[in-house]
Coordinates of C-alpha atoms in Angstrom, one line a residue:
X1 CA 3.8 4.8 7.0
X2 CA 1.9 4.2 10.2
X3 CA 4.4 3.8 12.8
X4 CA 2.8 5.8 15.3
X5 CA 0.3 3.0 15.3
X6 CA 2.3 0.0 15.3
X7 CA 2.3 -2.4 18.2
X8 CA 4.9 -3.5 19.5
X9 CA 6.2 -7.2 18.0
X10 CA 6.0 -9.1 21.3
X11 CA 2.3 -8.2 21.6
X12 CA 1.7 -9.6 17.5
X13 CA 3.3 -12.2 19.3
X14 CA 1.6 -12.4 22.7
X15 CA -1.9 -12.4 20.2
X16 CA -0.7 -15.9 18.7
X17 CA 0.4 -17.3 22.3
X18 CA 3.9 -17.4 21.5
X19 CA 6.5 -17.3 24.0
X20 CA 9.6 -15.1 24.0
X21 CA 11.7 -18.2 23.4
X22 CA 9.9 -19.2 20.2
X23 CA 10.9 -16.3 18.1
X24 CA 13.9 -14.2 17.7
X25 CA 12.9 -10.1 17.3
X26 CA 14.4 -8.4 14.8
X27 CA 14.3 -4.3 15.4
X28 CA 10.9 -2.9 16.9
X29 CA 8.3 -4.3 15.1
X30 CA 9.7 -7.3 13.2
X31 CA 10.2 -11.1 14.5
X32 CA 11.7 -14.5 12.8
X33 CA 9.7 -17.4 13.9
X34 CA 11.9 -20.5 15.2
X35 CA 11.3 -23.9 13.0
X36 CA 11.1 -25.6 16.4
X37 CA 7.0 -24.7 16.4
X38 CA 6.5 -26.9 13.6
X39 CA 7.2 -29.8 16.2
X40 CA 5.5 -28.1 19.0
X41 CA 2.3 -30.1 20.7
X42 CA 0.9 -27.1 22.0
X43 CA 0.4 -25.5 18.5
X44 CA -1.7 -28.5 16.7
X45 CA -2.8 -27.8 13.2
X46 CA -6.4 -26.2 13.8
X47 CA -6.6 -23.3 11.2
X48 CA -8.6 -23.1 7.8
X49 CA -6.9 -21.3 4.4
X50 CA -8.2 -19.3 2.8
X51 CA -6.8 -18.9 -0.9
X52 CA -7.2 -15.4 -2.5
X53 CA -6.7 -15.1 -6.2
X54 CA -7.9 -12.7 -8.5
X55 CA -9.3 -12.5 -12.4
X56 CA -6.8 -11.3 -15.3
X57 CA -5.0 -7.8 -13.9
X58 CA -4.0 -4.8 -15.4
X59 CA -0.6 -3.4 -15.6
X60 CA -1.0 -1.7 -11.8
X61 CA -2.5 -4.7 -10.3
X62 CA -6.7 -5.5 -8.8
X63 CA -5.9 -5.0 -5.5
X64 CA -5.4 -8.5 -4.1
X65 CA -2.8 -7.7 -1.5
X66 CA -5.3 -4.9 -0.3
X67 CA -7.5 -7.7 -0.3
X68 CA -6.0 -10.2 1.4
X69 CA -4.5 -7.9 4.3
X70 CA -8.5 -6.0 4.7
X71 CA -9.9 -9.9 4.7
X72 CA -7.7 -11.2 7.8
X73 CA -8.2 -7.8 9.5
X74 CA -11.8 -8.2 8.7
X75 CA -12.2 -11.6 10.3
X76 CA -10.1 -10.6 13.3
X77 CA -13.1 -7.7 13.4
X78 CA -16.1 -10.7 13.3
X79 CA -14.2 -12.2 16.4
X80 CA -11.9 -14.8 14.4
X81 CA -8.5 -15.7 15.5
X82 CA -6.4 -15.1 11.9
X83 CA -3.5 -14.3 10.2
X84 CA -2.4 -13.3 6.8
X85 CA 0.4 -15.2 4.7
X86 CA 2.0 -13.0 1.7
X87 CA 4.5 -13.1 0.2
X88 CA 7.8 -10.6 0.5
X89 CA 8.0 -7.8 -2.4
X90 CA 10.9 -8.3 -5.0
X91 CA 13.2 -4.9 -6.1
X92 CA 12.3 -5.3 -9.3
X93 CA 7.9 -4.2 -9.0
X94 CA 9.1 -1.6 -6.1
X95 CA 11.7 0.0 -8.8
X96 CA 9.9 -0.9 -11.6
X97 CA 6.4 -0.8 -12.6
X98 CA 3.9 -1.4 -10.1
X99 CA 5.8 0.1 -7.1
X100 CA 5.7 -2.0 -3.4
X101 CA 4.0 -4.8 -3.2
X102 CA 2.9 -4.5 0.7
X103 CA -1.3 -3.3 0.5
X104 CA -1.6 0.3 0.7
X105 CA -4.1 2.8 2.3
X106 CA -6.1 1.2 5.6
X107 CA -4.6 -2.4 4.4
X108 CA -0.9 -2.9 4.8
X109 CA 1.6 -4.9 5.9
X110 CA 3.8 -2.9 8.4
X111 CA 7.0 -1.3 8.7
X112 CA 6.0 -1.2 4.5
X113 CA 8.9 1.0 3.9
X114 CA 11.0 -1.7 5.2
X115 CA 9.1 -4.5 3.8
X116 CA 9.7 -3.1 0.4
X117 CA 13.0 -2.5 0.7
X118 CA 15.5 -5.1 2.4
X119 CA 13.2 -6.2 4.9
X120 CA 15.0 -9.0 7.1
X121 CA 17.6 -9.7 4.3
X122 CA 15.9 -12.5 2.9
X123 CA 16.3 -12.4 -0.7
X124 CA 19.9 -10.9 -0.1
X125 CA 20.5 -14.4 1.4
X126 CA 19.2 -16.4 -1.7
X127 CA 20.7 -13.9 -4.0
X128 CA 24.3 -15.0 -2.5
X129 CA 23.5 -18.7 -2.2
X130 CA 22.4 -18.6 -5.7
X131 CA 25.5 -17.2 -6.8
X132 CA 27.5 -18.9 -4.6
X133 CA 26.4 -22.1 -6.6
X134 CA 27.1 -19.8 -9.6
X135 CA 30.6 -19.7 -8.5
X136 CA 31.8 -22.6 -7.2
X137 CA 30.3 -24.0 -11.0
X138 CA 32.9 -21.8 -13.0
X139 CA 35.7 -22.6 -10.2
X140 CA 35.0 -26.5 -10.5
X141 CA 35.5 -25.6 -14.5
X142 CA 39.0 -23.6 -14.0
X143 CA 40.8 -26.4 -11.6
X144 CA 40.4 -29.0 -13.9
X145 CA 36.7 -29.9 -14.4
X146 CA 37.0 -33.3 -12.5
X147 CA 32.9 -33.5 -13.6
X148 CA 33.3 -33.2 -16.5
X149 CA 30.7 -30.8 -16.6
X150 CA 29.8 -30.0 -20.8
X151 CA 30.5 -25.6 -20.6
X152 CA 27.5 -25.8 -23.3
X153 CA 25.3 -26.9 -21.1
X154 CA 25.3 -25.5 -17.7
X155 CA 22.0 -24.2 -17.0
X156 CA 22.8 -22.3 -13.6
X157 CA 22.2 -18.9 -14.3
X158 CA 23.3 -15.2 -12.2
X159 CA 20.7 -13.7 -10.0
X160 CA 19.7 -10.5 -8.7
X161 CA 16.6 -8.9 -7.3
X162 CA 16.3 -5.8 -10.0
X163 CA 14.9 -5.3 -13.3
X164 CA 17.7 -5.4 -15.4
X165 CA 17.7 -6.2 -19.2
X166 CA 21.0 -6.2 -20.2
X167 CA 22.0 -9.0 -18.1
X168 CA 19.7 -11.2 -19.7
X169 CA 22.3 -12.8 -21.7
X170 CA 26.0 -12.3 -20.6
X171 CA 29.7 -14.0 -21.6
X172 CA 31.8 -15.1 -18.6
X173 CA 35.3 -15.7 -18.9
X174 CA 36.9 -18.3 -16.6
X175 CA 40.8 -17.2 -17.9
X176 CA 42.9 -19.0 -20.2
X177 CA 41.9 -22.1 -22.3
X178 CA 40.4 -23.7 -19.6
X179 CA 36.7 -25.2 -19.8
X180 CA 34.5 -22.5 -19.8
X181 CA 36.6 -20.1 -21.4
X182 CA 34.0 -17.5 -22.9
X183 CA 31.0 -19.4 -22.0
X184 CA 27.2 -17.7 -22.5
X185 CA 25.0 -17.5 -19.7
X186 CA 22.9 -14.8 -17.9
X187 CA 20.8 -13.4 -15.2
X188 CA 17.3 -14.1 -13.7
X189 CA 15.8 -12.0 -11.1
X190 CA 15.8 -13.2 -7.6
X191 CA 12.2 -14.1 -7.7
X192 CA 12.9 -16.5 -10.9
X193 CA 15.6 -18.3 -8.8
X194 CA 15.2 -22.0 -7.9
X195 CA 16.8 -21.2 -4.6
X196 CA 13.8 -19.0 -3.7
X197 CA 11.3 -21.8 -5.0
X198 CA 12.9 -24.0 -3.0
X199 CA 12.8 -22.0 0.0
X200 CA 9.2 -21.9 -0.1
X201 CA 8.1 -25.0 -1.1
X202 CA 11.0 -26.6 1.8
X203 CA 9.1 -27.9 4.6
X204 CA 12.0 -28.2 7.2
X205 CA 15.8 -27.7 7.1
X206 CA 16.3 -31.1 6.9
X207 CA 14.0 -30.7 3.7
X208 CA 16.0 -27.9 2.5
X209 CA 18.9 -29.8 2.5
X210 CA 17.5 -32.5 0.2
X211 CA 16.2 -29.8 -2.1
X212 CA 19.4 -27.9 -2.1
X213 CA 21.8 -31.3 -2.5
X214 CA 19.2 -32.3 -5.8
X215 CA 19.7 -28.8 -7.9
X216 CA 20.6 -30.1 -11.1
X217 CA 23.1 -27.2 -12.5
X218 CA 23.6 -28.5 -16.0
X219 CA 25.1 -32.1 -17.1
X220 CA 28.5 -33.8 -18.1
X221 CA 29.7 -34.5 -21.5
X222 CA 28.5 -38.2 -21.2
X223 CA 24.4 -36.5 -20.7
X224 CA 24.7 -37.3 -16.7
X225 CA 22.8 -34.8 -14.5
X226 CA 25.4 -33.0 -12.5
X227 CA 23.9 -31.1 -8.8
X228 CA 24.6 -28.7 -6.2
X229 CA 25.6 -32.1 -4.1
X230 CA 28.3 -33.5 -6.9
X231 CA 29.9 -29.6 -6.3
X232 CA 30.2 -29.9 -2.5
X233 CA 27.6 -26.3 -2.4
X234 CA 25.2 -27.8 0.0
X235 CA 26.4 -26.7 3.3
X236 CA 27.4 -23.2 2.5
X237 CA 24.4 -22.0 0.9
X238 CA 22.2 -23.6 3.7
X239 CA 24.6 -21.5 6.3
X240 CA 23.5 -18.4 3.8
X241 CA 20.1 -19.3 4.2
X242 CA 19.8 -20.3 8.1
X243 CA 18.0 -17.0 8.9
X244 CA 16.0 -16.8 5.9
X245 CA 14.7 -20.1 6.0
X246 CA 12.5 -18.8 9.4
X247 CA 9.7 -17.1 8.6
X248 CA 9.0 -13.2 9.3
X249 CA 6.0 -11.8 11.8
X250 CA 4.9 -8.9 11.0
X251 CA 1.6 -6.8 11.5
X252 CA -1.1 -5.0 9.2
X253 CA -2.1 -1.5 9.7
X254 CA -4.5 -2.8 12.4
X255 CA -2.5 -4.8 14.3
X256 CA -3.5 -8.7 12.7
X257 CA -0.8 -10.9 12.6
X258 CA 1.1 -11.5 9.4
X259 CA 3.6 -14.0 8.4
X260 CA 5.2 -12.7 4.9
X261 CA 8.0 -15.0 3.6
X262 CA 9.8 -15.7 0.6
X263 CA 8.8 -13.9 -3.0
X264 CA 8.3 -16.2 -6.0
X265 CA 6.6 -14.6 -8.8
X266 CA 3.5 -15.9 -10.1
X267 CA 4.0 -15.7 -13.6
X268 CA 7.6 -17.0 -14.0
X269 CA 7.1 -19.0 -10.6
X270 CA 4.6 -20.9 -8.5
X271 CA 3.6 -17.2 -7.0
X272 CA 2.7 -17.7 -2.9
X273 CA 4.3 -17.2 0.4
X274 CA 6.7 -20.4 2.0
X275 CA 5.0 -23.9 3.0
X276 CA 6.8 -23.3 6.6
X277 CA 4.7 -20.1 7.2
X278 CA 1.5 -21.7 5.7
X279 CA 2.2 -24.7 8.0
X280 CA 3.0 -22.5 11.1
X281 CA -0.3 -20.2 10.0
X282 CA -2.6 -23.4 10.5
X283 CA -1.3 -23.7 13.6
X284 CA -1.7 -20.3 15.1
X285 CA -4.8 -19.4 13.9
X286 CA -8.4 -20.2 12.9
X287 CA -8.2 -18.7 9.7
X288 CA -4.8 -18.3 7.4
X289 CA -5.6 -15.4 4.5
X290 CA -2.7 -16.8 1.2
X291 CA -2.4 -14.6 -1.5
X292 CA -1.5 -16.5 -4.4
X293 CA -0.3 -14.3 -7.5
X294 CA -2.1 -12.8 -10.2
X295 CA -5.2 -14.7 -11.6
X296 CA -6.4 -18.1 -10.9
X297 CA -4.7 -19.5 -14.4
X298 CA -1.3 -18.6 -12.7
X299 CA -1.7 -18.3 -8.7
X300 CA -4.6 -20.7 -8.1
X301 CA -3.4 -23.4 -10.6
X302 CA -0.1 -23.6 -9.0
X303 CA -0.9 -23.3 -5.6
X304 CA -3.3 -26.7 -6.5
X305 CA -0.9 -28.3 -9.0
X306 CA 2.6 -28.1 -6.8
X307 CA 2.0 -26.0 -3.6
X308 CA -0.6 -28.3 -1.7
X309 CA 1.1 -32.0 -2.6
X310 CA 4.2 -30.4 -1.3
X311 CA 2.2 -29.1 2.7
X312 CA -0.4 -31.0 2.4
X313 CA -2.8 -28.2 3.5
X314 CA -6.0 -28.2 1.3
X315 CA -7.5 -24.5 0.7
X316 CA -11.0 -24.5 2.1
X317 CA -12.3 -21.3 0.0
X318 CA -11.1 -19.4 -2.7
X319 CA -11.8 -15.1 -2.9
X320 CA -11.3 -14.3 -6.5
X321 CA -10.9 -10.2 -6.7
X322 CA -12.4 -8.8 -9.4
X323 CA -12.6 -4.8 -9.9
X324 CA -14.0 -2.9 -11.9
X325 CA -11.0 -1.8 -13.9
X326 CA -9.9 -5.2 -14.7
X327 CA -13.3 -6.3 -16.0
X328 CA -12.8 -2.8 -18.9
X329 CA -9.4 -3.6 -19.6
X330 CA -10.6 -7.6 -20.4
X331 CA -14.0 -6.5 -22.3
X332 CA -11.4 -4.1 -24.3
X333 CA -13.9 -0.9 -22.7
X334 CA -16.7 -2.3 -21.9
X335 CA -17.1 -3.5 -18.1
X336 CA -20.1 -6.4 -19.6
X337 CA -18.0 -7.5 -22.0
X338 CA -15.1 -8.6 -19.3
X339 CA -17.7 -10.8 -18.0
X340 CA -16.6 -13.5 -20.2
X341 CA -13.2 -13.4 -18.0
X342 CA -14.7 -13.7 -14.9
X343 CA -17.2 -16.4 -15.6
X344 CA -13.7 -18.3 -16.9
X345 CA -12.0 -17.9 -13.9
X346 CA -15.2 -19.0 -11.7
X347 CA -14.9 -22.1 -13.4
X348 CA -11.5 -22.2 -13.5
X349 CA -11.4 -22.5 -9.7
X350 CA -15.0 -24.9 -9.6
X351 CA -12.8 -27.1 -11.7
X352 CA -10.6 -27.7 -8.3
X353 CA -13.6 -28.0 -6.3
X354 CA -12.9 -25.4 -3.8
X355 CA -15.9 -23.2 -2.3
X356 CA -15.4 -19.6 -4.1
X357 CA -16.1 -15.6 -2.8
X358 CA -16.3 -13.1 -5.6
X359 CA -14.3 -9.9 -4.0
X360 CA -15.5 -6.6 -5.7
X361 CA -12.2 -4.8 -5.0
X362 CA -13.5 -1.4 -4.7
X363 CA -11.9 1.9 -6.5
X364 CA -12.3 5.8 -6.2
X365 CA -13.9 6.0 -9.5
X366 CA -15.9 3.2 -9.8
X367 CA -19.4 4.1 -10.7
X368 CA -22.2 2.7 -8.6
X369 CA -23.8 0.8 -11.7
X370 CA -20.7 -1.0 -12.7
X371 CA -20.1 -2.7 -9.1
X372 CA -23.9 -3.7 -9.2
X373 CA -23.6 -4.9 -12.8
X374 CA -20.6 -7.9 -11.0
X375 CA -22.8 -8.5 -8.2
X376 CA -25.7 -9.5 -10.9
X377 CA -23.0 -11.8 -12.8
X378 CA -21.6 -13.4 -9.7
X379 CA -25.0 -14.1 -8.9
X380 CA -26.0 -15.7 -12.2
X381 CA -23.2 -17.9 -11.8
X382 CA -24.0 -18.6 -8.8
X383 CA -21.3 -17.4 -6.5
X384 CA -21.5 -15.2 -3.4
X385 CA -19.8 -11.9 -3.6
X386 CA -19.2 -8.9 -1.4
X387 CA -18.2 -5.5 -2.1
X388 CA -14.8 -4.8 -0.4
X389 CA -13.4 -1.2 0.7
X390 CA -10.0 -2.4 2.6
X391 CA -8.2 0.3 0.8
X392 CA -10.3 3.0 2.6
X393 CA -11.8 1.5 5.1
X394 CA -9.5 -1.4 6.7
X395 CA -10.9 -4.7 8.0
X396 CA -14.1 -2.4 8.3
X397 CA -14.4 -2.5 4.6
X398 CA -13.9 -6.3 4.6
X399 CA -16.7 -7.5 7.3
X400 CA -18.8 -8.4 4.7
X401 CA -16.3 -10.5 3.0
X402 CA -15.3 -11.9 6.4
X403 CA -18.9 -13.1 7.1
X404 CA -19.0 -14.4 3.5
X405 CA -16.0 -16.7 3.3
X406 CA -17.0 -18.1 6.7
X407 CA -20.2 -19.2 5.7
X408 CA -18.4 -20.7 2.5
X409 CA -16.7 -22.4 4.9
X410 CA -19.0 -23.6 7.4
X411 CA -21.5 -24.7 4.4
X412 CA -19.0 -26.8 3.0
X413 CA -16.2 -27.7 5.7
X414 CA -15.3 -30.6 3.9
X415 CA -14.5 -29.7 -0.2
X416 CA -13.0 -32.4 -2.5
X417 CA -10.0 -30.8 -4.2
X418 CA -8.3 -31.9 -7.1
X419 CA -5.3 -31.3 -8.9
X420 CA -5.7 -30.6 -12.9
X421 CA -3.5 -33.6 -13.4
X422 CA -2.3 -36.5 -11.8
X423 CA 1.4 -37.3 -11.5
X424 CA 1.8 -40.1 -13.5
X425 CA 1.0 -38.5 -16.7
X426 CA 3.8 -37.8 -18.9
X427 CA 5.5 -34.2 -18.8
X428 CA 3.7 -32.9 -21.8
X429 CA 0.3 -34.7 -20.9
X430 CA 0.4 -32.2 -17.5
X431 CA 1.5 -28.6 -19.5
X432 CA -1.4 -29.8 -22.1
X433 CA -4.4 -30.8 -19.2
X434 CA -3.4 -27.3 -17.7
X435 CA -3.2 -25.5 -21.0
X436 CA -7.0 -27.3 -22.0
X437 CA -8.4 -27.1 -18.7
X438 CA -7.3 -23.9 -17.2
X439 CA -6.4 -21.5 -19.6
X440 CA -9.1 -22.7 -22.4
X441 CA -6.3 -23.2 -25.3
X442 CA -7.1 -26.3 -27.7
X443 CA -3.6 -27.7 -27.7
X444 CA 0.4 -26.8 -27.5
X445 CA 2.9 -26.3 -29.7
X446 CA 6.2 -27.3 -28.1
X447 CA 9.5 -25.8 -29.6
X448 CA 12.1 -28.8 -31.2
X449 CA 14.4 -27.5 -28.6
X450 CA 11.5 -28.1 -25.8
X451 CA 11.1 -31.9 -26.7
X452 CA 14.4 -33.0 -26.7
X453 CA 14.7 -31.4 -23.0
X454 CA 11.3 -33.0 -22.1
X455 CA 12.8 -36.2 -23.2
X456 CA 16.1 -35.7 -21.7
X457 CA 14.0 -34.9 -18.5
X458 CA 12.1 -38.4 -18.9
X459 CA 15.4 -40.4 -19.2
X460 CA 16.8 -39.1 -16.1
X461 CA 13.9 -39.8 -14.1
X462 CA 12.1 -36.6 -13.8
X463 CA 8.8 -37.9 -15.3
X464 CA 6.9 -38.1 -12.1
X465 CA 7.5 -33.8 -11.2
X466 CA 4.4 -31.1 -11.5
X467 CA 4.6 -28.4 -14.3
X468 CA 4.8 -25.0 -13.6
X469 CA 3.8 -22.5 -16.4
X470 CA 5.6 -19.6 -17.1
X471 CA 2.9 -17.4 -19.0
X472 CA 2.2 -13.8 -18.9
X473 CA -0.1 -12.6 -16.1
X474 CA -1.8 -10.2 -19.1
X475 CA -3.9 -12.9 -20.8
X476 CA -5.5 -16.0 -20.2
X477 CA -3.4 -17.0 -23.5
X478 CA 0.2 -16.4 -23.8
X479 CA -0.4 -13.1 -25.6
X480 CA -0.5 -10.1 -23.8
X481 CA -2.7 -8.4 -25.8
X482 CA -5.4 -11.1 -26.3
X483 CA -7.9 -10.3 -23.9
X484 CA -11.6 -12.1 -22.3
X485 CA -11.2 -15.6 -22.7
X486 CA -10.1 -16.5 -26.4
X487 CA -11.4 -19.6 -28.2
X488 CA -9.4 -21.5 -30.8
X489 CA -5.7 -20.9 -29.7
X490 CA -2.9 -23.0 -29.2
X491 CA -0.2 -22.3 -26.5
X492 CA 3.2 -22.3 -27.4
X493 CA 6.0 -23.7 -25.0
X494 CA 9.6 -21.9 -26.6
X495 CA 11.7 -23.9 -23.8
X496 CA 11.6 -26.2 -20.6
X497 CA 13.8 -25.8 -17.7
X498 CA 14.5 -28.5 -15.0
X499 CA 14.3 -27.1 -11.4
X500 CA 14.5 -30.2 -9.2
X501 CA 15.7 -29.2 -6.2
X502 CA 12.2 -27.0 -6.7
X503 CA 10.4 -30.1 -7.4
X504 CA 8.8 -29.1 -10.9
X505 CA 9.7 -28.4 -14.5
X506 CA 9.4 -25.2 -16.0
X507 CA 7.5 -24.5 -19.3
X508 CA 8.3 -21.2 -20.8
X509 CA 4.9 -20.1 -23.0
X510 CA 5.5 -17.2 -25.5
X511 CA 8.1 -14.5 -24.8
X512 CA 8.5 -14.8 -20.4
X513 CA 11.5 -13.1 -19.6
X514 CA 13.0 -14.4 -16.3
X515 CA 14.7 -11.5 -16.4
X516 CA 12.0 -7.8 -16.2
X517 CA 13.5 -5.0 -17.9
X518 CA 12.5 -1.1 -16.4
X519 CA 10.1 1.2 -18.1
X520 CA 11.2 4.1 -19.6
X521 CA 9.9 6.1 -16.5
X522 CA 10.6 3.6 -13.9
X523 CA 9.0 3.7 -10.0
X524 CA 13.1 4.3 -9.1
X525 CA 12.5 8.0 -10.5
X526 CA 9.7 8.6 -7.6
X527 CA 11.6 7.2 -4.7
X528 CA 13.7 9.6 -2.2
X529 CA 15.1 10.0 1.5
X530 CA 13.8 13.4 3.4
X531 CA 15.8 15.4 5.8
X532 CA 14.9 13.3 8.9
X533 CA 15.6 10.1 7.0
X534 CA 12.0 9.5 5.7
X535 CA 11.8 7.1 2.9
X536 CA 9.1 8.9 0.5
X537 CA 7.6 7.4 -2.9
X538 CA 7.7 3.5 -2.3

């Protein structure tokens, strides 16, 4: 950890022309920005996003943090006012398998240690309210059930922010022979909550409110959808979430600005940083650097599909990191043969008509003829690419990039994006378009069980929501193990979930767990205090 270097918070803030009285500090080097500059006239939405995505990853990840945090230190280097906005790291990846979730090397976000750990107590605060909700449903069940809430089908499930598989599926007992008595449920992690999609897709507290009274937690014995409002749970998570609803300033390794705020995943979730930060990012720089997660069929899709109608903020370029590693693990050995991958995520992303960057995320071992081999591809295809050492180097090792995405910009300031789908198209109609369209499937499959809740959904007037795909981040397919980009396959959708406080419906493809279970060697076994109160390992 670089704190040696770190800057104090109030000049990150100073850099952005805030005043003391528009953010709240929070230790040394952290901040929460106030709501109250979303209103403010003397921060008018000015900035450009820039949306960074990647092709398929490996297990360990391309580097797209690393990317994203060396691309907005980069442009601060070419003389650009910018700011990065990521998303915070979930327990489960720092414990787990890929470790923090915060850059690394020349290109992090800072205090890391604390980033990866309980940062400002964020996903503490949507773990409670979540289970808070969880609660007050089982309470409501044991005085009496005035609802009439149906104990078989109360869809509110447990959270917590840790990999833990044997809470996937758990019996509660609410005493007695009351309703509920013995009733099956579970556990997502944090990142799977709707209370953490909702807090970054809520545009106001105000907005929050609406989103948190509409949480449909399962429905009565007569099929009526029963909320969060019908329970009386509005007010008392939005007091749990009051702090966490503000987004957190922070700074890279080089002192940029960075605003990283709520944590969906981006296989199991819509995958990017809160709408309030976005909207605050447009307003206190020229450029705002997203990371959206994993690959463009996850990440980018979403971000398109639900993110933007929700803010309103259009992307105007895409970075797609590729690296080397990524490329062999997708052309099963052979860096040439991964091509196929990249070329489908190139169109993936011209699909949405946004101007695209190739990023060659740059590794140790990389020989010199394999990064030259993706620079001749992305310029077949026609795409501008730059090699990127942000890892290494910092923003240095991102100039290039910086330079690139600008011109992007500036060559085509105006892009026409579109959605895969429209809203009016039936449920199924919008999981098929981004199953044809995006991930290259020739049809779905839904489950018996999935149709009668898409229908359900219809009847009670959810029709008009976005989809959002849970699928694994491994495959273009919902496979893991099927790698490039596979011809003649159909996608399979096991189960649907309603989250409309989130605003969308969930289609589970293949075997997504909601809930991540640890490796047999997790990250947790690594990860130690010193004598002077170090945190080493993370």
């Amino acid at each position: 950890m670089h704190t040696h270097t770190l800057l104090p918070i109030e000049e990150i803030a100073q850099k952005l022309s805030l005043l003391p009285s528009e953010y709240e500090t929070i230790g040394a080097h952290g901040a929460k920005l106030k709501l109250e500059l979303l209103d403010n006239p003397a921060f008018p939405v000015r900035g450009k996003l820039i949306m960074v995505t990647a092709t398929t990853p490996t297990t360990s990840g391309e580097g797209k943090t690393v990317v994203s945090i060396g691309l907005a230190q980069g442009l601060e280097r070419i003389g650009k006012k910018s700011i990065l906005t990521s998303r915070e790291p979930s327990l489960g990846p720092v414990f787990g398998m890929k470790g923090g979730a915060a850059g690394g090397g020349l290109s992090q976000v800072e205090p890391s240690q604390k980033i990866n750990l309980h940062f400002h107590g964020d996903f503490h605060a949507i773990t409670a309210a979540h289970n808070l909700l969880a609660a007050m449903i089982d309470a409501h069940l044991f005085h009496g059930n005035a609802l009439d809430l149906d104990p078989a089908q109360i869809t509110w499930p447990r959270t917590m922010d840790m990999n833990d598989r044997a809470l996937r599926r758990i019996t509660v007992d609410v005493g007695g022979k009351h309703d509920g008595a013995n009733r099956q449920t579970g556990f997502v992690i944090t990142a799977a909550s709707e209370i953490m999609a909702i807090m970054a897709l809520a545009s106001s507290r105000a907005n929050l409110r609406q989103r948190l009274d509409a949480i449909v937690v399962g429905s009565s014995r007569s099929g009526r959808p029963v909320t969060a409002a019908d329970l009386g749970a509005t007010g008392a998570m939005l007091a749990l979430l009051d702090d966490a609803i503000k987004p957190n300033l922070v700074q890279t390794t080089e002192g940029t600005p960075a605003l990283v705020h709520t944590g969906p995943f981006g296989n199991i979730a819509h995958g990017t940083s809160s709408i309030v930060a976005q909207k605050m990012g447009v307003r206190l720089a020229d450029y705002v650097v997203n990371e959206c997660g994993f690959a463009a069929d996850l990440g980018a899709e979403k971000y398109f599909d639900i993110v933007m109608r929700c803010s309103g903020i259009q992307p105007s370029a895409a970075v797609l990191v590729v690296s080397v590693q990524s490329l062999r693990a997708q052309g099963e050995g052979k860096v040439e043969a991964g091509f196929v991958n990249l070329d489908h995520h190139i169109r993936t992303l011209r699909g949405f008509g946004v101007p695209i960057v190739v990023a060659i995320n740059r590794f140790p071992a990389d020989k010199p003829e394999e990064l030259e081999m993706i620079a001749t591809e992305c310029s077949l295809q026609g795409v501008p690419c730059a090699l990127v050492e942000a890892f290494a180097r910092g923003g240095e090792g991102a100039v290039d990039l910086a330079h690139k995405v600008v011109s992007a910009i500036e060559t085509n300031p105006r892009p026409e994006i579109q959605p895969v789908y429209p809203l009016e198209d039936p449920l199924d109609t919008k999981i098929l378009k981004v199953a044809i369209q995006v991930y290259g499937a020739d049809g779905v499959i839904f489950s018996e069980a999935a149709r009668a809740k898409l229908d359900r959904y219809r009847e009670w007037g959810f029709e008009r929501l976005p989809v959002c795909i849970a699928k694994t981040q491994y495959s273009l397919t919902d496979d893991p193990k099927r790698m490039g980009a596979p011809k003649g396959w159909t996608l399979n959708v096991s189960d649907v979930r309603l989250s409309a406080g989130a605003g969308f419906v969930v289609a589970i493809a293949g075997n997504m767990m909601l809930m991540p279970g640890l490796p047999s060697s997790p990250r947790a076994m690594s990860i130690d205090v010193d004598a002077d109160g170090n945190i080493i390992g993370v």
